[in-house]
mmCIF file of C-alpha atoms in Angstrom:
data_model
loop_
_atom_site.group_PDB
_atom_site.id
_atom_site.type_symbol
_atom_site.label_atom_id
_atom_site.label_comp_id
_atom_site.label_asym_id
_atom_site.label_seq_id
_atom_site.Cartn_x
_atom_site.Cartn_y
_atom_site.Cartn_z
ATOM 1 C CA MET A 252 15.375 24.416 14.969
ATOM 2 C CA THR A 253 17.791 23.688 12.013
ATOM 3 C CA ARG A 254 16.442 24.267 8.502
ATOM 4 C CA ALA A 255 16.230 20.677 7.875
ATOM 5 C CA GLU A 256 14.263 20.246 10.876
ATOM 6 C CA ALA A 257 12.081 22.890 10.022
ATOM 7 C CA LYS A 258 11.521 21.384 6.363
ATOM 8 C CA GLU A 259 10.459 18.056 7.832
ATOM 9 C CA ARG A 260 8.066 19.333 10.143
ATOM 10 C CA ASN A 261 6.425 21.383 7.489
ATOM 11 C CA ARG A 262 6.447 18.287 5.302
ATOM 12 C CA ARG A 263 4.778 16.233 7.995
ATOM 13 C CA ALA A 264 2.143 19.066 8.926
ATOM 14 C CA LEU A 265 0.916 19.086 4.987
ATOM 15 C CA LEU A 266 1.079 15.346 4.881
ATOM 16 C CA ASP A 267 -1.228 15.150 7.801
ATOM 17 C CA ALA A 268 -3.445 17.857 6.712
ATOM 18 C CA ALA A 269 -3.405 16.167 3.082
ATOM 19 C CA LEU A 270 -4.840 12.951 4.656
ATOM 20 C CA GLN A 271 -7.454 14.737 6.449
ATOM 21 C CA VAL A 272 -8.665 16.913 3.223
ATOM 22 C CA VAL A 273 -8.115 14.069 0.411
ATOM 23 C CA SER A 274 -9.882 11.618 2.338
ATOM 24 C CA ARG A 275 -12.927 13.748 2.862
ATOM 25 C CA ASP A 276 -12.812 15.385 -0.608
ATOM 26 C CA GLY A 277 -11.080 13.497 -3.151
ATOM 27 C CA HIS A 278 -10.160 15.165 -6.370
ATOM 28 C CA ARG A 279 -11.922 18.145 -5.232
ATOM 29 C CA ALA A 280 -9.293 18.735 -2.213
ATOM 30 C CA ARG A 281 -8.009 22.225 -2.182
ATOM 31 C CA LEU A 282 -4.707 22.876 -1.850
ATOM 32 C CA ASP A 283 -5.536 26.374 0.161
ATOM 33 C CA GLU A 284 -7.339 24.298 2.736
ATOM 34 C CA ILE A 285 -4.383 21.790 3.100
ATOM 35 C CA ALA A 286 -2.179 24.736 3.506
ATOM 36 C CA GLU A 287 -4.296 25.917 6.007
ATOM 37 C CA ARG A 288 -4.768 23.221 8.187
ATOM 38 C CA ALA A 289 -0.983 22.986 8.595
ATOM 39 C CA ASP A 290 -0.404 26.557 9.217
ATOM 40 C CA LEU A 291 1.359 26.840 5.910
ATOM 41 C CA THR A 292 1.015 28.530 2.659
ATOM 42 C CA THR A 293 0.528 26.776 -0.887
ATOM 43 C CA GLY A 294 3.944 27.761 -1.792
ATOM 44 C CA ALA A 295 5.425 25.724 0.808
ATOM 45 C CA ILE A 296 3.237 22.797 -0.784
ATOM 46 C CA TYR A 297 5.032 23.352 -4.166
ATOM 47 C CA SER A 298 8.327 24.142 -2.643
ATOM 48 C CA LEU A 299 8.073 20.590 -0.577
ATOM 49 C CA PHE A 300 6.119 18.461 -3.240
ATOM 50 C CA GLY A 301 6.057 20.412 -6.409
ATOM 51 C CA SER A 302 2.082 20.066 -7.263
ATOM 52 C CA LYS A 303 -0.795 18.884 -5.651
ATOM 53 C CA ASN A 304 -0.359 15.398 -7.279
ATOM 54 C CA GLY A 305 3.190 15.172 -5.834
ATOM 55 C CA LEU A 306 1.649 15.972 -2.550
ATOM 56 C CA VAL A 307 -0.842 13.143 -3.164
ATOM 57 C CA VAL A 308 1.601 10.753 -4.306
ATOM 58 C CA ALA A 309 4.072 11.562 -1.180
ATOM 59 C CA LEU A 310 0.863 10.817 0.925
ATOM 60 C CA VAL A 311 0.488 7.382 -0.308
ATOM 61 C CA ALA A 312 4.145 6.490 0.087
ATOM 62 C CA ASP A 313 3.976 7.923 3.465
ATOM 63 C CA TYR A 314 0.954 6.210 4.584
ATOM 64 C CA MET A 315 1.869 2.669 3.183
ATOM 65 C CA ARG A 316 5.596 2.663 4.512
ATOM 66 C CA PRO A 317 4.959 1.418 8.004
ATOM 67 C CA HIS A 318 2.667 -1.245 6.752
ATOM 68 C CA TYR A 319 5.315 -2.457 4.516
ATOM 69 C CA GLU A 320 7.730 -2.599 7.606
ATOM 70 C CA GLU A 321 5.211 -4.125 9.709
ATOM 71 C CA ILE A 322 5.036 -6.981 6.961
ATOM 72 C CA GLU A 323 8.796 -7.391 6.896
ATOM 73 C CA GLN A 324 8.707 -8.143 10.569
ATOM 74 C CA THR A 325 5.868 -10.333 10.519
ATOM 75 C CA VAL A 326 7.067 -12.405 7.587
ATOM 76 C CA PRO A 327 11.044 -13.767 9.147
ATOM 77 C CA ALA A 328 13.711 -14.974 7.149
ATOM 78 C CA GLY A 329 13.818 -18.709 6.938
ATOM 79 C CA LEU A 330 10.412 -19.555 6.006
ATOM 80 C CA ASP A 331 9.348 -21.412 2.902
ATOM 81 C CA LEU A 332 7.416 -19.477 0.465
ATOM 82 C CA LEU A 333 3.996 -20.933 1.714
ATOM 83 C CA ASP A 334 4.449 -20.252 4.925
ATOM 84 C CA ALA A 335 5.741 -16.782 4.082
ATOM 85 C CA VAL A 336 2.543 -16.274 2.182
ATOM 86 C CA ASP A 337 0.356 -17.645 5.416
ATOM 87 C CA ALA A 338 2.212 -15.178 7.767
ATOM 88 C CA PHE A 339 1.504 -12.234 5.199
ATOM 89 C CA ALA A 340 -2.072 -13.355 4.820
ATOM 90 C CA ARG A 341 -2.903 -13.437 8.659
ATOM 91 C CA TYR A 342 -1.224 -10.254 8.714
ATOM 92 C CA TYR A 343 -3.336 -8.486 6.100
ATOM 93 C CA ARG A 344 -6.297 -10.401 7.527
ATOM 94 C CA ARG A 345 -5.843 -8.384 10.900
ATOM 95 C CA SER A 346 -5.185 -5.391 9.391
ATOM 96 C CA CYS A 347 -8.956 -5.387 8.261
ATOM 97 C CA ASP A 348 -9.876 -5.125 11.877
ATOM 98 C CA ALA A 349 -7.459 -2.389 12.913
ATOM 99 C CA PRO A 350 -9.198 0.763 14.215
ATOM 100 C CA ASP A 351 -8.341 2.744 11.037
ATOM 101 C CA ALA A 352 -9.462 -0.130 8.527
ATOM 102 C CA LEU A 353 -12.543 1.913 7.471
ATOM 103 C CA SER A 354 -10.457 5.086 7.315
ATOM 104 C CA GLY A 355 -7.905 3.241 5.307
ATOM 105 C CA LEU A 356 -10.789 1.819 2.500
ATOM 106 C CA SER A 357 -12.107 5.162 2.366
ATOM 107 C CA LEU A 358 -8.689 6.658 1.292
ATOM 108 C CA GLN A 359 -8.211 3.650 -1.138
ATOM 109 C CA ILE A 360 -11.371 4.208 -2.803
ATOM 110 C CA THR A 361 -10.975 8.090 -2.883
ATOM 111 C CA LEU A 362 -7.535 7.602 -4.268
ATOM 112 C CA LEU A 363 -8.615 5.452 -7.191
ATOM 113 C CA ASP A 364 -11.536 8.263 -7.685
ATOM 114 C CA MET A 365 -8.764 10.893 -7.964
ATOM 115 C CA ALA A 366 -6.816 8.408 -10.432
ATOM 116 C CA LEU A 367 -9.797 8.024 -12.720
ATOM 117 C CA HIS A 368 -10.492 11.873 -12.865
ATOM 118 C CA ASP A 369 -6.471 12.496 -13.471
ATOM 119 C CA PRO A 370 -4.447 10.142 -15.532
ATOM 120 C CA GLU A 371 -1.296 11.689 -14.829
ATOM 121 C CA LEU A 372 -1.901 10.972 -11.317
ATOM 122 C CA GLY A 373 -3.038 7.699 -11.763
ATOM 123 C CA SER A 374 0.236 6.830 -13.659
ATOM 124 C CA ARG A 375 2.499 8.433 -10.837
ATOM 125 C CA LEU A 376 0.303 6.523 -8.067
ATOM 126 C CA ALA A 377 0.592 3.265 -10.267
ATOM 127 C CA THR A 378 4.529 4.014 -10.110
ATOM 128 C CA SER A 379 4.434 4.850 -6.471
ATOM 129 C CA VAL A 380 2.667 1.437 -5.429
ATOM 130 C CA ARG A 381 5.024 -0.699 -7.878
ATOM 131 C CA ALA A 382 7.830 0.738 -6.070
ATOM 132 C CA GLN A 383 6.163 -0.152 -2.555
ATOM 133 C CA GLU A 384 5.626 -3.436 -3.694
ATOM 134 C CA ASN A 385 9.155 -4.194 -4.457
ATOM 135 C CA HIS A 386 9.313 -4.562 -0.744
ATOM 136 C CA LEU A 387 7.188 -7.801 -0.999
ATOM 137 C CA ILE A 388 8.844 -9.023 -4.152
ATOM 138 C CA ALA A 389 12.078 -9.052 -2.369
ATOM 139 C CA LEU A 390 10.646 -10.522 0.776
ATOM 140 C CA PHE A 391 9.598 -13.693 -1.380
ATOM 141 C CA THR A 392 12.586 -13.764 -3.600
ATOM 142 C CA GLY A 393 14.769 -16.470 -3.046
ATOM 143 C CA ARG A 394 12.500 -18.591 -0.589
ATOM 144 C CA PRO A 395 12.538 -22.272 -1.040
ATOM 145 C CA HIS A 396 9.300 -23.796 -3.236
ATOM 146 C CA ASN A 397 8.871 -27.418 -4.653
ATOM 147 C CA GLY A 398 12.438 -28.033 -4.412
ATOM 148 C CA SER A 399 13.498 -24.788 -6.105
ATOM 149 C CA VAL A 400 14.133 -21.023 -5.064
ATOM 150 C CA VAL A 401 11.828 -18.265 -5.976
ATOM 151 C CA THR A 402 13.184 -15.670 -8.846
ATOM 152 C CA SER A 403 12.441 -12.264 -8.802
ATOM 153 C CA ARG A 404 10.261 -12.863 -11.745
ATOM 154 C CA GLN A 405 8.078 -15.444 -9.878
ATOM 155 C CA ALA A 406 7.946 -12.942 -6.730
ATOM 156 C CA GLN A 407 6.577 -10.418 -8.796
ATOM 157 C CA ARG A 408 3.848 -12.190 -10.416
ATOM 158 C CA LEU A 409 2.784 -13.559 -6.953
ATOM 159 C CA THR A 410 2.786 -10.192 -5.378
ATOM 160 C CA THR A 411 0.660 -8.819 -8.414
ATOM 161 C CA ALA A 412 -1.870 -11.759 -7.787
ATOM 162 C CA LEU A 413 -1.791 -11.637 -4.054
ATOM 163 C CA ARG A 414 -2.661 -7.925 -4.232
ATOM 164 C CA ALA A 415 -5.574 -8.558 -6.253
ATOM 165 C CA LEU A 416 -6.438 -11.101 -4.045
ATOM 166 C CA PHE A 417 -6.278 -9.262 -0.633
ATOM 167 C CA VAL A 418 -7.403 -6.041 -2.115
ATOM 168 C CA GLY A 419 -10.620 -7.699 -2.741
ATOM 169 C CA LEU A 420 -11.176 -9.811 0.304
ATOM 170 C CA GLY A 421 -10.087 -6.668 2.337
ATOM 171 C CA GLN A 422 -12.708 -4.376 0.999
ATOM 172 C CA GLY A 423 -15.587 -7.321 1.659
ATOM 173 C CA VAL A 424 -14.735 -7.417 5.206
ATOM 174 C CA PRO A 425 -15.493 -4.199 6.353
ATOM 175 C CA LEU A 426 -18.551 -4.051 4.073
ATOM 176 C CA GLY A 427 -20.178 -7.541 5.079
ATOM 177 C CA LEU A 428 -19.390 -9.063 1.819
ATOM 178 C CA ALA A 429 -16.793 -11.754 3.253
ATOM 179 C CA PRO A 430 -18.534 -13.645 5.719
ATOM 180 C CA GLY A 431 -16.471 -16.293 7.202
ATOM 181 C CA ALA A 432 -13.185 -14.895 5.865
ATOM 182 C CA ASP A 433 -11.319 -15.030 9.013
ATOM 183 C CA GLU A 434 -7.491 -15.508 9.431
ATOM 184 C CA GLN A 435 -7.783 -18.972 8.050
ATOM 185 C CA TYR A 436 -9.713 -18.451 5.398
ATOM 186 C CA PHE A 437 -7.381 -15.703 3.976
ATOM 187 C CA ALA A 438 -4.201 -17.927 4.557
ATOM 188 C CA ASP A 439 -5.855 -20.874 2.668
ATOM 189 C CA ALA A 440 -6.761 -18.729 -0.231
ATOM 190 C CA ALA A 441 -3.181 -17.423 -0.364
ATOM 191 C CA ARG A 442 -1.568 -20.627 -0.086
ATOM 192 C CA ALA A 443 -3.622 -21.835 -2.788
ATOM 193 C CA LEU A 444 -2.629 -18.947 -4.968
ATOM 194 C CA ALA A 445 0.849 -19.401 -4.292
ATOM 195 C CA SER A 446 1.028 -23.179 -4.876
ATOM 196 C CA GLY A 447 0.660 -22.110 -8.438
ATOM 197 C CA MET A 448 4.147 -20.878 -8.578
ATOM 198 C CA SER A 449 5.037 -24.755 -9.394
ATOM 199 C CA LEU A 450 3.614 -24.069 -12.380
ATOM 200 C CA ILE A 451 5.609 -21.186 -13.625
ATOM 201 C CA GLY A 452 9.118 -21.520 -14.880
ATOM 202 C CA HIS A 453 11.945 -19.615 -13.693
ATOM 203 C CA ASP A 454 12.102 -17.274 -16.487
ATOM 204 C CA GLY A 455 8.348 -16.454 -15.513
ATOM 205 C CA ASP A 456 6.649 -18.389 -18.571
ATOM 206 C CA ALA A 457 4.479 -21.492 -17.882
ATOM 207 C CA SER A 458 6.490 -24.772 -17.837
#
């Protein structure tokens, strides 16, 4: 095994261990237990991630990456804005029924709790999430809508609004707080939100 392969193997082992421990213990997660589960030392954590917070931020990026890759495949080029938003909404609703949906919700709530306990971690997590959301911004930018095309600024505003909408609905589904919120409901809600894009000028200000 090359040095690069060994490094990636150790990185993967630490991320997998961190997912288990952080999901269970939140801000009380101990580096020594994470290292022990990965059959490594805490020194490996500092070497690869710099700190506990660095490990958590990397964990979030690693957890979210496949979801954004799936979204890009689910929302093909050639769709106008509303059809793209519709496809994204339906993907998000299906993810609420995935086998790992409850564990994903648990991790989401745990990370929020960790961010509230550690403002520095919260700031780094927010930066990481914004970087991931750039994939969605790029996905919506340039799509036709109401005789024009969506600007990057408009796509950014829309992405922020869709995140708020789907996080709320996505938490409600497994908790039984969103009865009747099927794929069509998600799609209709997202289309209604995106239709407001016609009220936003190309510079991002209300027209």
